[in-house]
Amino acid sequence: YAPNYTPLAATDTHGGYIVDADVTGEVTESPQTVPTVDRIEETFGQRPAAMLADGHHATGTNIEQLKDRGVELFSPVAEQGPQPGNPALREDPTQPVPAEKREELPVNPQTKKIDKSCFVYDAEQDCYFCPEGKPLKFEKTKPEMRQGQKIMLKVYRCEDCGGCPLAGNCISTTNKGGRTVTRDEHAAARERQAEKMRTPEAKERYKRRLHGAETPFAWIKEVLGLR
């Protein structure tokens, strides 16, 4: 590790012009996304219609605030729920994952427990269903700081973990109650963003980011030798 600064550049993908640049002392770039758009508007008197940015910028806060400004964000975001290949992705989440498929449930590499992606969210009931088909109901709300931005988390807890065959692989030894999962206030916005980024149109438009965004840094490093 070493002291470091984070350089930022925004370019116009039509002509390749640098329209905004800054250097910050922060580790994360995401808090600078919306201010960058605001500075571009202040400088040129016009907001960009769309912004292409890497996945670090696709925070819930940025997605919502850019939407409020009428700027369409093209930025990949991690999928929230079970994906193809995950046995937790089933037609009826109130039914348990078949016993022969339990070993295929993804495990979180940090906690070594069944991953959150194995829990299916039901928007109508505002609850999650675990791989055993048991509901995790809303318990409380709590604040949390993520990438320099304060968000509110909704905590969902299972009240029926006793005797569960998956308990050993699901619940932390320090857990005083049932298994919990959280859902932040921008989860729905990220889900809509993920759905949009799966479309062929979004994928095609996002391809323009690589050349437009990285060319200035390639020039600085390779041509000017500033590494």
Tab-separated table of C-alpha atoms in Angstrom:
chain	number	residue	atom	x	y	z
A	1	TYR	CA	0.000	0.000	0.000
A	2	ALA	CA	1.085	3.576	-0.639
A	3	PRO	CA	-0.371	7.096	-0.472
A	4	ASN	CA	-2.460	7.633	-3.555
A	5	TYR	CA	-4.731	10.048	-5.376
A	6	THR	CA	-7.628	9.174	-7.677
A	7	PRO	CA	-7.681	10.974	-11.048
A	8	LEU	CA	-11.038	11.314	-12.791
A	9	ALA	CA	-11.846	12.259	-16.366
A	10	ALA	CA	-15.090	12.581	-18.277
A	11	THR	CA	-14.961	12.557	-22.056
A	12	ASP	CA	-17.406	13.167	-24.856
A	13	THR	CA	-17.660	9.892	-26.769
A	14	HIS	CA	-18.662	11.678	-29.997
A	15	GLY	CA	-15.475	13.721	-30.389
A	16	GLY	CA	-13.191	12.390	-27.678
A	17	TYR	CA	-12.951	15.729	-25.877
A	18	ILE	CA	-12.231	15.817	-22.145
A	19	VAL	CA	-15.184	17.733	-20.693
A	20	ASP	CA	-14.326	17.426	-17.000
A	21	ALA	CA	-11.358	16.348	-14.906
A	22	ASP	CA	-10.479	16.231	-11.233
A	23	VAL	CA	-8.137	14.576	-8.758
A	24	THR	CA	-9.404	13.505	-5.358
A	25	GLY	CA	-7.824	12.109	-2.221
A	26	GLU	CA	-10.614	9.572	-1.814
A	27	VAL	CA	-10.399	5.844	-2.436
A	28	THR	CA	-13.811	5.490	-4.059
A	29	GLU	CA	-14.932	7.268	-7.215
A	30	SER	CA	-18.695	6.893	-6.842
A	31	PRO	CA	-19.300	10.043	-4.726
A	32	GLN	CA	-17.887	12.080	-7.653
A	33	THR	CA	-20.311	10.789	-10.303
A	34	VAL	CA	-23.165	13.252	-9.800
A	35	PRO	CA	-20.891	16.268	-9.072
A	36	THR	CA	-19.127	15.521	-12.374
A	37	VAL	CA	-22.429	15.753	-14.259
A	38	ASP	CA	-23.281	18.978	-12.435
A	39	ARG	CA	-19.910	20.527	-13.332
A	40	ILE	CA	-20.359	19.575	-16.981
A	41	GLU	CA	-23.734	21.322	-16.992
A	42	GLU	CA	-22.223	24.394	-15.317
A	43	THR	CA	-19.354	24.528	-17.820
A	44	PHE	CA	-21.311	23.927	-21.029
A	45	GLY	CA	-24.820	24.986	-20.081
A	46	GLN	CA	-26.196	21.556	-20.948
A	47	ARG	CA	-26.483	18.226	-19.211
A	48	PRO	CA	-25.329	15.084	-20.985
A	49	ALA	CA	-28.251	12.942	-22.127
A	50	ALA	CA	-26.469	9.795	-20.978
A	51	MET	CA	-23.431	8.778	-18.982
A	52	LEU	CA	-21.314	5.651	-19.455
A	53	ALA	CA	-19.365	4.607	-16.362
A	54	ASP	CA	-17.791	1.480	-14.914
A	55	GLY	CA	-19.564	-0.553	-12.249
A	56	HIS	CA	-18.080	1.404	-9.337
A	57	HIS	CA	-20.393	4.282	-10.252
A	58	ALA	CA	-23.630	2.263	-10.310
A	59	THR	CA	-24.567	2.894	-6.695
A	60	GLY	CA	-28.214	3.245	-5.795
A	61	THR	CA	-27.711	6.886	-4.866
A	62	ASN	CA	-26.127	7.698	-8.231
A	63	ILE	CA	-28.780	5.817	-10.195
A	64	GLU	CA	-31.577	7.710	-8.438
A	65	GLN	CA	-29.950	11.161	-8.551
A	66	LEU	CA	-29.004	10.915	-12.220
A	67	LYS	CA	-32.531	9.791	-13.016
A	68	ASP	CA	-33.845	12.889	-11.216
A	69	ARG	CA	-31.554	14.998	-13.428
A	70	GLY	CA	-32.802	13.313	-16.590
A	71	VAL	CA	-29.444	11.654	-17.292
A	72	GLU	CA	-29.548	8.003	-18.353
A	73	LEU	CA	-26.809	5.946	-16.696
A	74	PHE	CA	-25.222	3.016	-18.487
A	75	SER	CA	-23.184	1.200	-15.870
A	76	PRO	CA	-23.110	-2.503	-14.961
A	77	VAL	CA	-24.495	-3.505	-11.583
A	78	ALA	CA	-24.286	-6.814	-9.748
A	79	GLU	CA	-27.391	-8.973	-9.953
A	80	GLN	CA	-29.237	-9.196	-6.639
A	81	GLY	CA	-31.230	-12.423	-6.643
A	82	PRO	CA	-30.563	-16.029	-7.677
A	83	GLN	CA	-29.086	-16.374	-11.159
A	84	PRO	CA	-29.304	-19.292	-13.639
A	85	GLY	CA	-27.402	-22.255	-12.242
A	86	ASN	CA	-28.282	-21.392	-8.650
A	87	PRO	CA	-30.745	-24.040	-7.365
A	88	ALA	CA	-32.371	-21.318	-5.229
A	89	LEU	CA	-33.852	-20.003	-8.488
A	90	ARG	CA	-37.085	-22.013	-8.473
A	91	GLU	CA	-40.651	-21.509	-9.634
A	92	ASP	CA	-42.127	-21.494	-6.120
A	93	PRO	CA	-39.758	-19.963	-3.534
A	94	THR	CA	-42.025	-21.096	-0.693
A	95	GLN	CA	-40.929	-24.668	-1.474
A	96	PRO	CA	-37.498	-25.932	-0.343
A	97	VAL	CA	-34.586	-26.500	-2.671
A	98	PRO	CA	-34.392	-30.266	-3.358
A	99	ALA	CA	-32.081	-32.053	-0.910
A	100	GLU	CA	-29.824	-33.299	-3.713
A	101	LYS	CA	-29.262	-29.687	-4.856
A	102	ARG	CA	-28.355	-28.149	-1.485
A	103	GLU	CA	-24.624	-28.620	-1.926
A	104	GLU	CA	-24.820	-26.507	-5.096
A	105	LEU	CA	-26.056	-23.410	-3.213
A	106	PRO	CA	-23.461	-20.609	-3.566
A	107	VAL	CA	-21.420	-19.786	-0.456
A	108	ASN	CA	-20.228	-16.297	0.476
A	109	PRO	CA	-16.396	-16.345	0.340
A	110	GLN	CA	-16.106	-14.029	3.354
A	111	THR	CA	-18.609	-15.572	5.758
A	112	LYS	CA	-18.353	-19.157	4.439
A	113	LYS	CA	-22.136	-19.338	4.790
A	114	ILE	CA	-24.944	-19.649	2.227
A	115	ASP	CA	-24.840	-16.504	0.109
A	116	LYS	CA	-27.535	-13.827	0.073
A	117	SER	CA	-28.124	-14.639	-3.605
A	118	CYS	CA	-29.876	-17.810	-2.403
A	119	PHE	CA	-32.671	-15.763	-0.828
A	120	VAL	CA	-35.587	-14.778	-3.070
A	121	TYR	CA	-37.272	-11.405	-2.531
A	122	ASP	CA	-41.063	-11.135	-2.813
A	123	ALA	CA	-42.000	-7.502	-3.479
A	124	GLU	CA	-45.723	-7.994	-2.818
A	125	GLN	CA	-45.146	-9.422	0.651
A	126	ASP	CA	-41.955	-7.422	1.295
A	127	CYS	CA	-40.117	-10.468	2.566
A	128	TYR	CA	-37.435	-12.944	1.522
A	129	PHE	CA	-37.706	-16.722	1.214
A	130	CYS	CA	-34.732	-18.852	2.225
A	131	PRO	CA	-33.616	-22.023	0.410
A	132	GLU	CA	-35.882	-23.998	2.744
A	133	GLY	CA	-38.876	-21.915	1.673
A	134	LYS	CA	-39.229	-20.167	5.031
A	135	PRO	CA	-40.011	-16.428	5.110
A	136	LEU	CA	-37.656	-13.762	6.418
A	137	LYS	CA	-39.901	-10.914	7.513
A	138	PHE	CA	-39.010	-7.241	7.910
A	139	GLU	CA	-37.612	-6.573	11.376
A	140	LYS	CA	-36.054	-3.095	11.470
A	141	THR	CA	-34.271	-0.318	9.590
A	142	LYS	CA	-30.688	0.796	10.242
A	143	PRO	CA	-28.235	3.272	8.642
A	144	GLU	CA	-24.957	2.249	7.000
A	145	MET	CA	-22.128	3.991	5.151
A	146	ARG	CA	-21.245	2.542	1.738
A	147	GLN	CA	-18.566	4.024	-0.496
A	148	GLY	CA	-18.805	7.314	1.342
A	149	GLN	CA	-22.590	7.511	1.015
A	150	LYS	CA	-25.127	7.015	3.822
A	151	ILE	CA	-27.956	4.604	3.043
A	152	MET	CA	-30.788	2.994	5.000
A	153	LEU	CA	-30.935	-0.779	5.279
A	154	LYS	CA	-34.031	-2.873	5.925
A	155	VAL	CA	-33.242	-5.983	7.950
A	156	TYR	CA	-35.198	-9.193	7.359
A	157	ARG	CA	-34.982	-12.084	9.835
A	158	CYS	CA	-36.130	-15.697	9.767
A	159	GLU	CA	-38.108	-16.701	12.857
A	160	ASP	CA	-38.082	-20.422	12.120
A	161	CYS	CA	-34.434	-21.545	11.873
A	162	GLY	CA	-34.680	-24.124	14.665
A	163	GLY	CA	-34.092	-27.628	13.353
A	164	CYS	CA	-33.367	-26.400	9.827
A	165	PRO	CA	-31.109	-28.865	7.954
A	166	LEU	CA	-29.220	-25.905	6.441
A	167	ALA	CA	-28.661	-24.051	9.729
A	168	GLY	CA	-25.016	-25.078	10.081
A	169	ASN	CA	-24.210	-23.762	6.599
A	170	CYS	CA	-26.455	-20.707	6.872
A	171	ILE	CA	-26.305	-19.125	10.344
A	172	SER	CA	-23.201	-17.580	11.908
A	173	THR	CA	-22.105	-18.989	15.250
A	174	THR	CA	-22.385	-15.468	16.700
A	175	ASN	CA	-25.982	-15.054	15.522
A	176	LYS	CA	-28.336	-14.764	18.495
A	177	GLY	CA	-31.466	-15.226	16.414
A	178	GLY	CA	-32.450	-16.473	12.966
A	179	ARG	CA	-30.657	-15.773	9.698
A	180	THR	CA	-30.869	-12.182	8.486
A	181	VAL	CA	-30.482	-10.529	5.089
A	182	THR	CA	-30.600	-6.829	4.285
A	183	ARG	CA	-32.099	-4.763	1.486
A	184	ASP	CA	-31.170	-1.130	1.051
A	185	GLU	CA	-33.429	1.698	-0.039
A	186	HIS	CA	-32.055	1.661	-3.597
A	187	ALA	CA	-32.332	-2.086	-4.239
A	188	ALA	CA	-35.279	-1.696	-6.615
A	189	ALA	CA	-33.382	0.941	-8.633
A	190	ARG	CA	-30.363	-1.360	-8.971
A	191	GLU	CA	-32.601	-4.224	-10.060
A	192	ARG	CA	-34.076	-2.018	-12.805
A	193	GLN	CA	-30.544	-0.975	-13.771
A	194	ALA	CA	-29.406	-4.601	-14.010
A	195	GLU	CA	-32.420	-5.442	-16.168
A	196	LYS	CA	-31.649	-2.550	-18.516
A	197	MET	CA	-27.972	-3.494	-18.808
A	198	ARG	CA	-28.963	-6.975	-19.971
A	199	THR	CA	-30.595	-5.551	-23.114
A	200	PRO	CA	-28.669	-5.641	-26.437
A	201	GLU	CA	-29.073	-1.870	-26.848
A	202	ALA	CA	-27.492	-1.117	-23.473
A	203	LYS	CA	-24.630	-3.538	-24.100
A	204	GLU	CA	-23.922	-1.943	-27.466
A	205	ARG	CA	-23.967	1.607	-26.087
A	206	TYR	CA	-21.789	0.647	-23.118
A	207	LYS	CA	-19.037	-0.615	-25.452
A	208	ARG	CA	-18.203	3.026	-26.223
A	209	ARG	CA	-17.119	3.652	-22.624
A	210	LEU	CA	-13.819	1.786	-22.834
A	211	HIS	CA	-12.244	3.874	-25.597
A	212	GLY	CA	-13.721	7.188	-24.503
A	213	ALA	CA	-12.928	6.863	-20.813
A	214	GLU	CA	-9.559	5.102	-20.867
A	215	THR	CA	-7.817	6.857	-23.782
A	216	PRO	CA	-6.797	9.924	-21.697
A	217	PHE	CA	-5.189	7.711	-19.049
A	218	ALA	CA	-3.456	5.561	-21.675
A	219	TRP	CA	-2.009	8.740	-23.223
A	220	ILE	CA	-0.866	10.083	-19.868
A	221	LYS	CA	0.840	6.823	-18.930
A	222	GLU	CA	2.270	5.614	-22.239
A	223	VAL	CA	2.985	8.796	-24.212
A	224	LEU	CA	3.778	11.202	-21.385
A	225	GLY	CA	5.369	8.489	-19.243
A	226	LEU	CA	3.586	9.563	-16.073
A	227	ARG	CA	3.193	6.273	-14.240
